[in-house]
Coordinates of C-alpha atoms in Angstrom, one line a residue:
Chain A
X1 CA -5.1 -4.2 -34.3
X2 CA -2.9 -1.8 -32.1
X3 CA -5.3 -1.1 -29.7
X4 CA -6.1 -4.8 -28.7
X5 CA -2.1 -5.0 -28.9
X6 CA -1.7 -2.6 -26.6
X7 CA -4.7 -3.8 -24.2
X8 CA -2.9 -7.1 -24.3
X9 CA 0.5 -5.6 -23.4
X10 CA -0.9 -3.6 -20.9
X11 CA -2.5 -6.7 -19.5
X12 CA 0.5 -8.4 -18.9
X13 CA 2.2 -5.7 -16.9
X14 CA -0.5 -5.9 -14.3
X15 CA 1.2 -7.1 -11.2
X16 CA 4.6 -7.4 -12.2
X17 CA 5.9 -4.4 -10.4
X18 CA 6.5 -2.5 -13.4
X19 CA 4.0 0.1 -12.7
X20 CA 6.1 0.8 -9.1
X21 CA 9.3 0.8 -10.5
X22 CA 7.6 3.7 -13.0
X23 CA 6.5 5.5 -10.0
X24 CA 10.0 4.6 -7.8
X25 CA 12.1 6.3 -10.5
X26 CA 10.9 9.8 -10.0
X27 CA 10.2 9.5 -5.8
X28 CA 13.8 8.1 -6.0
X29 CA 15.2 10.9 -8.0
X30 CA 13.4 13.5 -6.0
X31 CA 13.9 11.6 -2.3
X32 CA 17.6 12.2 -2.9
X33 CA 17.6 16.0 -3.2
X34 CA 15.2 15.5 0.0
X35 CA 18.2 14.0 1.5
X36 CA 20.8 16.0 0.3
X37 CA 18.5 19.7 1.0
X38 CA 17.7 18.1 3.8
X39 CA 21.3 17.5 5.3
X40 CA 22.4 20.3 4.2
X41 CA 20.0 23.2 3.4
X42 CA 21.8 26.4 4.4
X43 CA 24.4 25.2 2.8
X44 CA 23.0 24.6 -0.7
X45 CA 21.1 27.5 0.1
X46 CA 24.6 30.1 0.1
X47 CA 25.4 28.1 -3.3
X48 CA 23.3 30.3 -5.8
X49 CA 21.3 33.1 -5.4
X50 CA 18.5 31.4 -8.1
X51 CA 17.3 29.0 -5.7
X52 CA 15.1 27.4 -7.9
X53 CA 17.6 27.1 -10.8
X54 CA 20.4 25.3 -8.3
X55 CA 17.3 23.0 -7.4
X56 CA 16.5 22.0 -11.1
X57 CA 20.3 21.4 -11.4
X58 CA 20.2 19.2 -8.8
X59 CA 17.5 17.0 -9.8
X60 CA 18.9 16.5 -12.9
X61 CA 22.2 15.4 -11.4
X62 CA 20.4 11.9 -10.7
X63 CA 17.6 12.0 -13.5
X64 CA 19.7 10.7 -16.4
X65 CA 21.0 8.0 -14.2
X66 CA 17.7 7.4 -13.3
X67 CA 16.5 7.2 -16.6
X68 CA 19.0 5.5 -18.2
X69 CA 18.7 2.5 -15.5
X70 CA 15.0 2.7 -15.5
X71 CA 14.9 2.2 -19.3
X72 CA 17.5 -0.9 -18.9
X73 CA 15.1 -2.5 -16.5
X74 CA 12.0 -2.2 -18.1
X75 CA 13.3 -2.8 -21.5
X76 CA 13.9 -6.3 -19.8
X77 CA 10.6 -6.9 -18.1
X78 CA 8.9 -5.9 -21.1
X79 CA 10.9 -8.9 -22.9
X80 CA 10.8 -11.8 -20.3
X81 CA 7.4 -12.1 -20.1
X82 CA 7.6 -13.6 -23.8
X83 CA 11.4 -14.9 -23.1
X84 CA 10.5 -16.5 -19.7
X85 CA 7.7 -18.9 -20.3
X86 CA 9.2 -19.2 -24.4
X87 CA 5.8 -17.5 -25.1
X88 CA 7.4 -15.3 -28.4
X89 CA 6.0 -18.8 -30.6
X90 CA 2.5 -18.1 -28.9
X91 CA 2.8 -13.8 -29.2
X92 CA 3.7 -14.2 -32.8
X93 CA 0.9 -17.1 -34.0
X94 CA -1.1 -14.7 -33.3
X95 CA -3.1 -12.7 -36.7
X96 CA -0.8 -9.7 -35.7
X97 CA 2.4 -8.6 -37.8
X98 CA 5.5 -8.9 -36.0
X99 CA 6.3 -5.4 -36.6
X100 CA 2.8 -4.0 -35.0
X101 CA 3.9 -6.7 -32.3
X102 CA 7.7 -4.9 -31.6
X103 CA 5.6 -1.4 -32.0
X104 CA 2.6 -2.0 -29.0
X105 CA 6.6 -3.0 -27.2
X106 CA 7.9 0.0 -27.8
X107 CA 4.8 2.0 -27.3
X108 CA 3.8 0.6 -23.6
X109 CA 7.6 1.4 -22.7
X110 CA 7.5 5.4 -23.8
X111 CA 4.0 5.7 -22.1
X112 CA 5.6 3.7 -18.4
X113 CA 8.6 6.7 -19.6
X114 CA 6.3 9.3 -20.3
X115 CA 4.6 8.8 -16.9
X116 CA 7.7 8.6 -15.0
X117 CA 8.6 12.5 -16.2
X118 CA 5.1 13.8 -15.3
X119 CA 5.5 12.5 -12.0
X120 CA 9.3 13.8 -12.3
X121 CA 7.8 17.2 -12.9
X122 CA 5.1 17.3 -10.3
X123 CA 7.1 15.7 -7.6
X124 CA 9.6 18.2 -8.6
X125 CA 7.2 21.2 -8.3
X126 CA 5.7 19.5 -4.7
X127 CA 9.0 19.4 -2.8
X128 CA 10.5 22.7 -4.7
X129 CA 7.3 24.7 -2.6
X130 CA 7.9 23.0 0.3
X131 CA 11.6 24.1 0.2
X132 CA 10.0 27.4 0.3
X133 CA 12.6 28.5 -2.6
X134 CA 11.3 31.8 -3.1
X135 CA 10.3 33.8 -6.1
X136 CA 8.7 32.7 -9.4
X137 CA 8.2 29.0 -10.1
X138 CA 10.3 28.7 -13.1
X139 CA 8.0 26.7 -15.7
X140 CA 10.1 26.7 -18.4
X141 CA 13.4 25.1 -16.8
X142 CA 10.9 22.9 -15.2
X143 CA 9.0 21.5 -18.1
X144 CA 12.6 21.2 -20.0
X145 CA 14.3 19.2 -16.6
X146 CA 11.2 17.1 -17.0
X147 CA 10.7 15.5 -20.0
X148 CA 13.9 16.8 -22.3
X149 CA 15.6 13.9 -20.7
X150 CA 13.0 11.7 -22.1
X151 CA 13.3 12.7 -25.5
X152 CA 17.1 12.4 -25.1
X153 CA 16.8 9.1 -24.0
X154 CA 15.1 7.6 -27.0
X155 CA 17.6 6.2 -28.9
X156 CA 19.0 4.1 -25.9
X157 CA 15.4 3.1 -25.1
X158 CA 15.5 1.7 -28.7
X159 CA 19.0 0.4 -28.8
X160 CA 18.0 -1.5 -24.9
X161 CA 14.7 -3.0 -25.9
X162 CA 16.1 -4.5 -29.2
X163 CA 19.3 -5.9 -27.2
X164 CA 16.7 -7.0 -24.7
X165 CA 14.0 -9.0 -27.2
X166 CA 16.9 -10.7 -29.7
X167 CA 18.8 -12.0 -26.6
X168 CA 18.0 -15.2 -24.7
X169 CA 20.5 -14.7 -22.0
X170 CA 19.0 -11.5 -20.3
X171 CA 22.6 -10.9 -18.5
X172 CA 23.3 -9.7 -21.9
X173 CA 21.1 -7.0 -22.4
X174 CA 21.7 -5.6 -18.8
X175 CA 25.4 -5.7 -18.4
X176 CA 25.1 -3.5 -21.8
X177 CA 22.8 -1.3 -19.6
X178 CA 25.8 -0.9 -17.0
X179 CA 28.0 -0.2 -19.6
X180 CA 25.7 2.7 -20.5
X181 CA 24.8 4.4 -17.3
X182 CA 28.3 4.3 -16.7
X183 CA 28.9 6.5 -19.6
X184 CA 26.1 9.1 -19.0
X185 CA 27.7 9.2 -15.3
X186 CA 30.7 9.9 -16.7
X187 CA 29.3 11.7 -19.6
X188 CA 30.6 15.3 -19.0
X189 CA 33.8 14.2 -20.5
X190 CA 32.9 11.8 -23.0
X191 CA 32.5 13.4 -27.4
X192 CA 29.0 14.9 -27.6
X193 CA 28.0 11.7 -30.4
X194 CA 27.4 8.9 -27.3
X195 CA 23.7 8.6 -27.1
X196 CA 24.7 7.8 -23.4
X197 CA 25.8 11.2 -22.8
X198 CA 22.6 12.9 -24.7
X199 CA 19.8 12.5 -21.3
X200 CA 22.6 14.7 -19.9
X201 CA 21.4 17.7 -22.1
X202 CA 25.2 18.8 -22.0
X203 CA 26.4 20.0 -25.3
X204 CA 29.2 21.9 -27.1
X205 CA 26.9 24.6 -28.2
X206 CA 25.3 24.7 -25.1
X207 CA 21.6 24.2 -26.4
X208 CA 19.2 21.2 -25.1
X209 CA 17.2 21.4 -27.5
X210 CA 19.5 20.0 -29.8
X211 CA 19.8 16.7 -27.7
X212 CA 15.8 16.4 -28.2
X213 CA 15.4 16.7 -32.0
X214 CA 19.0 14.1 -31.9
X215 CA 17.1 12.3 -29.5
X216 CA 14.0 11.9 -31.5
X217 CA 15.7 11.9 -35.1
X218 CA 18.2 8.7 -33.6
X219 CA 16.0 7.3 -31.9
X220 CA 13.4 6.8 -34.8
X221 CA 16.3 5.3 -36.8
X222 CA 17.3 2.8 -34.3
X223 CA 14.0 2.2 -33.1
X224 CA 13.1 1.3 -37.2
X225 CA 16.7 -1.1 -37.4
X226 CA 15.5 -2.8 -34.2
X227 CA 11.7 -3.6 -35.7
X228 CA 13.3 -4.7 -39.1
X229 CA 15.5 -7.2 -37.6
X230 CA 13.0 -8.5 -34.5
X231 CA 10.6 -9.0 -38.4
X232 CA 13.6 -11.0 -39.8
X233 CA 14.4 -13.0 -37.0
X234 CA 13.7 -16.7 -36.5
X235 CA 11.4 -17.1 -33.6
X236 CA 12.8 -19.7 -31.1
Chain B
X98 CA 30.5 -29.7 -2.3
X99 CA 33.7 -29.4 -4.6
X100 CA 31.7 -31.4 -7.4
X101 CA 28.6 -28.9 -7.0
X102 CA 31.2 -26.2 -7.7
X103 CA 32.5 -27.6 -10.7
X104 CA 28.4 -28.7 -11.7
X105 CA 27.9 -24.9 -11.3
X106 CA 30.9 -24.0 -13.7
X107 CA 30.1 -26.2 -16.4
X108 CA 26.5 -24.9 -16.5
X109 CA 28.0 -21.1 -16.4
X110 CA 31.0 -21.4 -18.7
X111 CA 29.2 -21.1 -22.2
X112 CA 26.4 -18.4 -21.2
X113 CA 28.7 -15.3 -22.5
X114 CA 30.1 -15.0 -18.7
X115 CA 33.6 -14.2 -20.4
X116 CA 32.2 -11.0 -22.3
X117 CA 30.3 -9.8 -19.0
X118 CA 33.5 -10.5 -16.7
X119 CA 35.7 -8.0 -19.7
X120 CA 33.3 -5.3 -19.8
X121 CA 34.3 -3.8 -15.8
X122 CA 37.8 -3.8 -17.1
X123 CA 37.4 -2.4 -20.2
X124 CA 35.9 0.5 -18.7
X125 CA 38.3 1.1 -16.0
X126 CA 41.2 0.9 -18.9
X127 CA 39.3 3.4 -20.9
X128 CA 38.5 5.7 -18.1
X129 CA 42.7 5.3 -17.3
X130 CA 43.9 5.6 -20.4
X131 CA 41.2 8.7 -20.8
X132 CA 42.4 10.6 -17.3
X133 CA 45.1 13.4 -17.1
X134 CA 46.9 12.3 -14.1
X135 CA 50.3 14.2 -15.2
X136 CA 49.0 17.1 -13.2
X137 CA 50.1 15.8 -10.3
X138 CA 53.3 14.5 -11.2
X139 CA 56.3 15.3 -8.7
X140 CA 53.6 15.8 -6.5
X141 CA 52.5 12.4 -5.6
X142 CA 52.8 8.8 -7.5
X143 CA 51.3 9.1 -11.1
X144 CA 49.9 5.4 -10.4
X145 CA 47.9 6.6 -7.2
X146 CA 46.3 9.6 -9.6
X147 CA 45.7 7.1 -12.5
X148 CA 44.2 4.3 -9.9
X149 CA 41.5 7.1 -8.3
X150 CA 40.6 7.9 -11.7
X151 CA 40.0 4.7 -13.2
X152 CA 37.9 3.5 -9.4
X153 CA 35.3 6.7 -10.0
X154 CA 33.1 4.6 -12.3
X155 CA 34.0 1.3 -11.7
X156 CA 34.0 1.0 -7.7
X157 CA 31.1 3.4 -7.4
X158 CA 28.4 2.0 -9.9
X159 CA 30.0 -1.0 -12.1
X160 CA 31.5 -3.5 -9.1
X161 CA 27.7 -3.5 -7.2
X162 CA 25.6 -3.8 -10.6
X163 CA 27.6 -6.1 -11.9
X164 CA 27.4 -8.5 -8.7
X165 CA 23.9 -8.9 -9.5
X166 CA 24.1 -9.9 -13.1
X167 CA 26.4 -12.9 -12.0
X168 CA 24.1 -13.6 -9.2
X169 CA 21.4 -13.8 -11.8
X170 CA 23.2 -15.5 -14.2
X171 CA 24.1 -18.3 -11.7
X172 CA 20.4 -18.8 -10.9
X173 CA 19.8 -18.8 -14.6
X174 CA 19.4 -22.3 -15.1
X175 CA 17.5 -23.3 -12.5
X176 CA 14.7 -20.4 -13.3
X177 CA 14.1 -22.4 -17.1
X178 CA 11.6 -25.4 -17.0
X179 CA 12.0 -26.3 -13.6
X180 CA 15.9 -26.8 -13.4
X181 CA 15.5 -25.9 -9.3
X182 CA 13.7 -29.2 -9.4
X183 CA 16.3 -31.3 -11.1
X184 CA 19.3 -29.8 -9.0
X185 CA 17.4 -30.6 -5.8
X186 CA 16.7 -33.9 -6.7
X187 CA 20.2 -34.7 -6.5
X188 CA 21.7 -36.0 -3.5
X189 CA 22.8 -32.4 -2.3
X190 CA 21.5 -30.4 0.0
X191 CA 20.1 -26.9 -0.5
X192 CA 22.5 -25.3 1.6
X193 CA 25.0 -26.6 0.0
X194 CA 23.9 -25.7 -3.4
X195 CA 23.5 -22.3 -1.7
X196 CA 26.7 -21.9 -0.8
X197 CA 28.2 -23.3 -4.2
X198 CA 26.5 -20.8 -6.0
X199 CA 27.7 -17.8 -3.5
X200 CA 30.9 -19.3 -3.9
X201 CA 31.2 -19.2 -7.9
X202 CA 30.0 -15.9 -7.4
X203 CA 32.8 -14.5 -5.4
X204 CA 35.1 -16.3 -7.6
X205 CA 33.7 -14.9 -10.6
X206 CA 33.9 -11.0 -9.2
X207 CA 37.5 -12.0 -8.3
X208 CA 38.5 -12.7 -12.0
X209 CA 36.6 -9.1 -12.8
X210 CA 39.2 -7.9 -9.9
X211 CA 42.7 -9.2 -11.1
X212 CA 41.6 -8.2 -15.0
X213 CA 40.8 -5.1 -13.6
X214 CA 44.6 -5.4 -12.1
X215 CA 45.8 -5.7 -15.6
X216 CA 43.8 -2.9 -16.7
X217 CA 45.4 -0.6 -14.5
X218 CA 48.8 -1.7 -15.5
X219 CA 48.1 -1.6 -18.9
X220 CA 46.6 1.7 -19.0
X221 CA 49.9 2.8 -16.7
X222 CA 52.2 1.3 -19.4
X223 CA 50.2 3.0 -22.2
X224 CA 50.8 5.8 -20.5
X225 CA 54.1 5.8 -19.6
X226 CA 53.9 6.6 -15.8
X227 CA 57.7 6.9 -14.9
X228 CA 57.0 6.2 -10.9
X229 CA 57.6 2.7 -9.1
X230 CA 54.5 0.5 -9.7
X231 CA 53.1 0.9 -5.9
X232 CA 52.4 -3.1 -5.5
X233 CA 51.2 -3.1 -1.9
X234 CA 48.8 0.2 -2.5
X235 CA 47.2 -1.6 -5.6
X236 CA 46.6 -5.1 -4.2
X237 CA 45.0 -4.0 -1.3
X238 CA 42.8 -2.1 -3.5
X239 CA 42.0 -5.0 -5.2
X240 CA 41.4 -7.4 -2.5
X241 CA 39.7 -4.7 -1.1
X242 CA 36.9 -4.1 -3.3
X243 CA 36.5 -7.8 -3.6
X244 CA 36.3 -8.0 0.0
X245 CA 33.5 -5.1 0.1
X246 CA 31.6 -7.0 -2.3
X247 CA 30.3 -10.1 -0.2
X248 CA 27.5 -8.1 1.7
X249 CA 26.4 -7.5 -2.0
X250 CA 26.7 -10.6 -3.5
X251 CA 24.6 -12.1 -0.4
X252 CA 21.8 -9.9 -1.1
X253 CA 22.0 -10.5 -4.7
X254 CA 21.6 -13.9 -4.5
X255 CA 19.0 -14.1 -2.2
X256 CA 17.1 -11.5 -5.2
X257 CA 18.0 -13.9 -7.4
X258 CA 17.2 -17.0 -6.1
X259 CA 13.4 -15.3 -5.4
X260 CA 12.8 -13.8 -8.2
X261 CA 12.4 -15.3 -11.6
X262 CA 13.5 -12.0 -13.7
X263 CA 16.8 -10.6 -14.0
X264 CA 14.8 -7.3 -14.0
X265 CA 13.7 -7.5 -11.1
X266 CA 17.4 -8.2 -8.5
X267 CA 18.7 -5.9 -11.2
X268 CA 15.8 -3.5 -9.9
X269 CA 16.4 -3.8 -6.2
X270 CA 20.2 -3.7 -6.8
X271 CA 19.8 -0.3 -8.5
X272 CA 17.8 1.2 -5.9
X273 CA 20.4 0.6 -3.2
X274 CA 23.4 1.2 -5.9
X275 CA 22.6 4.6 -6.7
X276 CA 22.3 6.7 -3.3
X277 CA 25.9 5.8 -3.0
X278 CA 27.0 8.2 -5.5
X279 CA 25.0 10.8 -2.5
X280 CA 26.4 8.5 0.6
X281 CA 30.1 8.2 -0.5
X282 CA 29.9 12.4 0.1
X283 CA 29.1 12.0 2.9
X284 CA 31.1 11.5 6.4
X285 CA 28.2 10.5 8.3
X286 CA 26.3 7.8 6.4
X287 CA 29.6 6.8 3.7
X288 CA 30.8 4.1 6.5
X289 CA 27.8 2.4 7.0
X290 CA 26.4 2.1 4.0
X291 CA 27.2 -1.1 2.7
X292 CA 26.9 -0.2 -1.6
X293 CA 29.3 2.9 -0.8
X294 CA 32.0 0.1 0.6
X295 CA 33.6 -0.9 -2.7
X296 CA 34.2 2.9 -3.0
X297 CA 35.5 3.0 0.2
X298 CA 37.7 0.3 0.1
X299 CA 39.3 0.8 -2.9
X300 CA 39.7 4.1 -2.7
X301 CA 43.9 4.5 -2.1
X302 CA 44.6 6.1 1.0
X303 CA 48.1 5.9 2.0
X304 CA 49.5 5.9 5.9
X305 CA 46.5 3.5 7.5
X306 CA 48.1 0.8 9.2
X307 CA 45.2 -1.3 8.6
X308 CA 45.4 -4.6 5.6
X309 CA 42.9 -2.1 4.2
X310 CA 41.6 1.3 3.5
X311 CA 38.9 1.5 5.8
X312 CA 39.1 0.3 9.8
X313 CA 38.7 -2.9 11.0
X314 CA 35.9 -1.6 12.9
X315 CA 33.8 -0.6 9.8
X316 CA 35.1 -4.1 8.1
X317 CA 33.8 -6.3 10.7
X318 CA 30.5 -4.3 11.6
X319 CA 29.4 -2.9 8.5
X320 CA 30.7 -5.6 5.9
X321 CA 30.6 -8.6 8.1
X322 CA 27.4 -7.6 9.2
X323 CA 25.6 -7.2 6.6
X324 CA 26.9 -10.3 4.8
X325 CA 25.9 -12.0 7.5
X326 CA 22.1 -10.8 7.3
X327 CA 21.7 -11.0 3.8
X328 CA 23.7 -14.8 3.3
X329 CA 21.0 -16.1 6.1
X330 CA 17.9 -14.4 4.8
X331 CA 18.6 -15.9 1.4
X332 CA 20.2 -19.3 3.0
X333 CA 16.3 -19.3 4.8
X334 CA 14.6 -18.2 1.8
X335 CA 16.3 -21.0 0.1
X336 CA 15.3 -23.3 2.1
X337 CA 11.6 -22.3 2.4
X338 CA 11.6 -21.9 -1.3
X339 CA 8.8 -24.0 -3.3
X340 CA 10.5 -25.4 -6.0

């Protein structure tokens, strides 16, 4: 039953835009360091003798951002094609559980996610030779500036696409979404327990791996809440 | 064209727009109350410190994202079972409704302006900031950044009035909001980019001679200009627009 779910949902992004925006997330994050090294190379250049390590840390000053926004936006595509057209009645007459139903949701949205932070990564990697940065590629940093954010992201992935399916009004949902991005902007001085802070990977022990397994272990709960009350709701 | 501005309110006034106009406020009051701007007391007016502060997050990314949510919100209506149809049957025409809508708009991100007014104050009073409340300074920061949105607000409602989604003018509205954050650095591009202009213009900078923070020039070229480009591509959208 999952598989045809997912066929189905995977169906109905055709054509929407949504696969662009998946692939606009990473150029975008990427395109601005092209701007900014390109502006100003020399400059960035004198800033730290680990080329490489300076240019990681500069990709991730917009990837949360972009992240965060990314999953606010595609939390409410994924929701107005049923909200749009009222077709939630149609979705849910279906012989498919509602649960399996919020799941193939959920599902289609860390795959577009999962997608966006290989391209992240290989973008990344493209424009990091071309730089000409010197030295050894650093892999490591890499993978972890690729998809740590990801992981980190979850729960607000789970928190967005519950806010987005439960409300009619779409403004709702998204103005929640501006609330957040503007607390991972302004994250660096914000208590390390905002989920909003965590695609930041900044915290007071200084490990990112922490904001992963928090990422996951939140995100599982609120992704779970989120199902059980989509289950329990009337459908209008 | 006063009635289809009242139509247009009563259609807005029970879809949560009081929650969504708080929010902007809320934030700038947490971000004052939040800031340490006793550092620089002595040294300049506590309220300047406390008003830079409190702009970083709401100027840079909440004022433009937030222009498209009303501009979606407006549209909202007309987007369910075929309301575009119903208001244009009406004896109005479409500019008109155009301009209502652009209009309630404005009015709305005003509101989100003078609470954001009171949030300063208030976060000053919780404070305690023992310097004279700098009236002028603050109002044209105000009237500023609502000035600085109309080139916004234009475009958004063009998105909006295309596109069915809120997604997708929320999409498009991102895209341009975020380089800002890389263009408000910078001395070259800041000016003329029109999503670093709430920024800009709210941004207190003391000793310009000018109603507002940034020149006249840049007001007229960059603002005026591009509100003029985006209010006629949607105003011609609008009117080309199967409904």
């Amino acid at each position: 039953m999952m598989g045809k779910l997912l066929a189905a949902e995977f169906m109905k992004i055709k054509r929407k835009g949504i696969w662009f925006l998946t692939v606009l997330g990473p150029v975008g994050v990427v395109a601005m360091q092209m701007v900014n090294y390109g502006v100003r190379k020399d400059y960035l250049f004198g800033q730290n003798d680990d080329r490489w390590g300076y240019y990681l840390d500069n990709i991730h000053s917009f990837t949360p951002l972009a992240i965060v926004l990314g999953i606010v936006i595609l939390t409410s595509f994924m929701s107005s094609i049923e909200n749009e057209t009222n077709a939630w009645k149609q979705l849910i007459a279906l012989p498919v559980s509602k649960m399996s139903v919020y799941l193939s949701k959920f599902t289609v949205l860390m795959v577009l996610l999962l997608v966006s932070s290989v391209l992240l990564m290989l973008f990344t990697i493209a424009f990091g030779l071309f730089l000409d940065l010197g030295g050894e590629i650093p892999y490591s940093g890499l993978l972890k500036y690729s998809f740590y954010p990801f992981f980190a992201a979850l729960p607000v992935l789970a928190l967005q696409l519950w806010a987005a399916t439960v409300s009619v009004n779409q403004g709702v949902p998204i103005t929640m979404g501006i609330l957040g991005v503007i607390l991972t902007y302004a994250g660096f001085t914000l208590p390390d327990w905002l989920i909003w802070k965590w695609p930041l990977l900044l915290n007071e022990w200084n490990e990112p791996l922490i904001n992963v397994l928090l990422g996951i272990g939140a995100g599982v709960l609120l992704y779970t809440a989120g199902m059980i009350d989509f289950a329990r709701r009337d459908v209008k | 064209m006063l009635s289809i501005l009242k139509s247009e309110w009563f259609k807005l006034r029970k879809s949560k727009i009081f929650g969504i106009l708080l929010v902007g406020p809320l934030i700038g009051l947490g971000a004052g109350i939040g800031a340490n701007t006793a550092e620089t007391a002595g040294v300049m007016n506590e309220w300047y410190m406390l008003l830079i502060y409190m702009n970083l997050p709401y100027s840079i990314l909440f004022l433009p994202l937030v222009t498209g949510v009303l501009a979606s919100l407006v549209c909202r209506y007309e987007h369910q079972a075929g309301g575009w149809k119903q208001l244009l049957a009406l004896p109005v025409t479409r500019g008109k409704v155009f301009a209502a809508k652009y209009a309630l708009i404005l009015l709305l991100v005003l509101l989100i302006q003078l609470f954001y007014l009171a949030a300063i104050f208030g976060a000053g009073l919780y404070k305690g900031v023992p310097d004279p409340f700098p009236a002028a300074i603050i109002w044209k920061s105000i009237l500023g950044g609502w000035v600085a949105t109309f080139p916004l607000v234009a475009l958004q409602l063009w998105m909006s009035v295309w596109f069915k989604s809120f997604a997708a003018p929320f999409a498009v509205n991102v895209v341009f909001t975020l380089p800002s954050i890389l263009a408000m650095n910078s001395e070259k591009v800041g000016p003329y980019y029109p999503w670093a202009q709430p920024f800009a213009m709210m941004y207190p900078a003391a000793g310009t001679g000018d109603i507002f923070f940034i020149p006249w020039g840049q007001l007229l070229t960059v603002i005026g200009g591009f509100f003029l480009l985006f209010y006629l591509g949607g105003y011609f959208c609008f009117q080309r627009k199967a409904v």
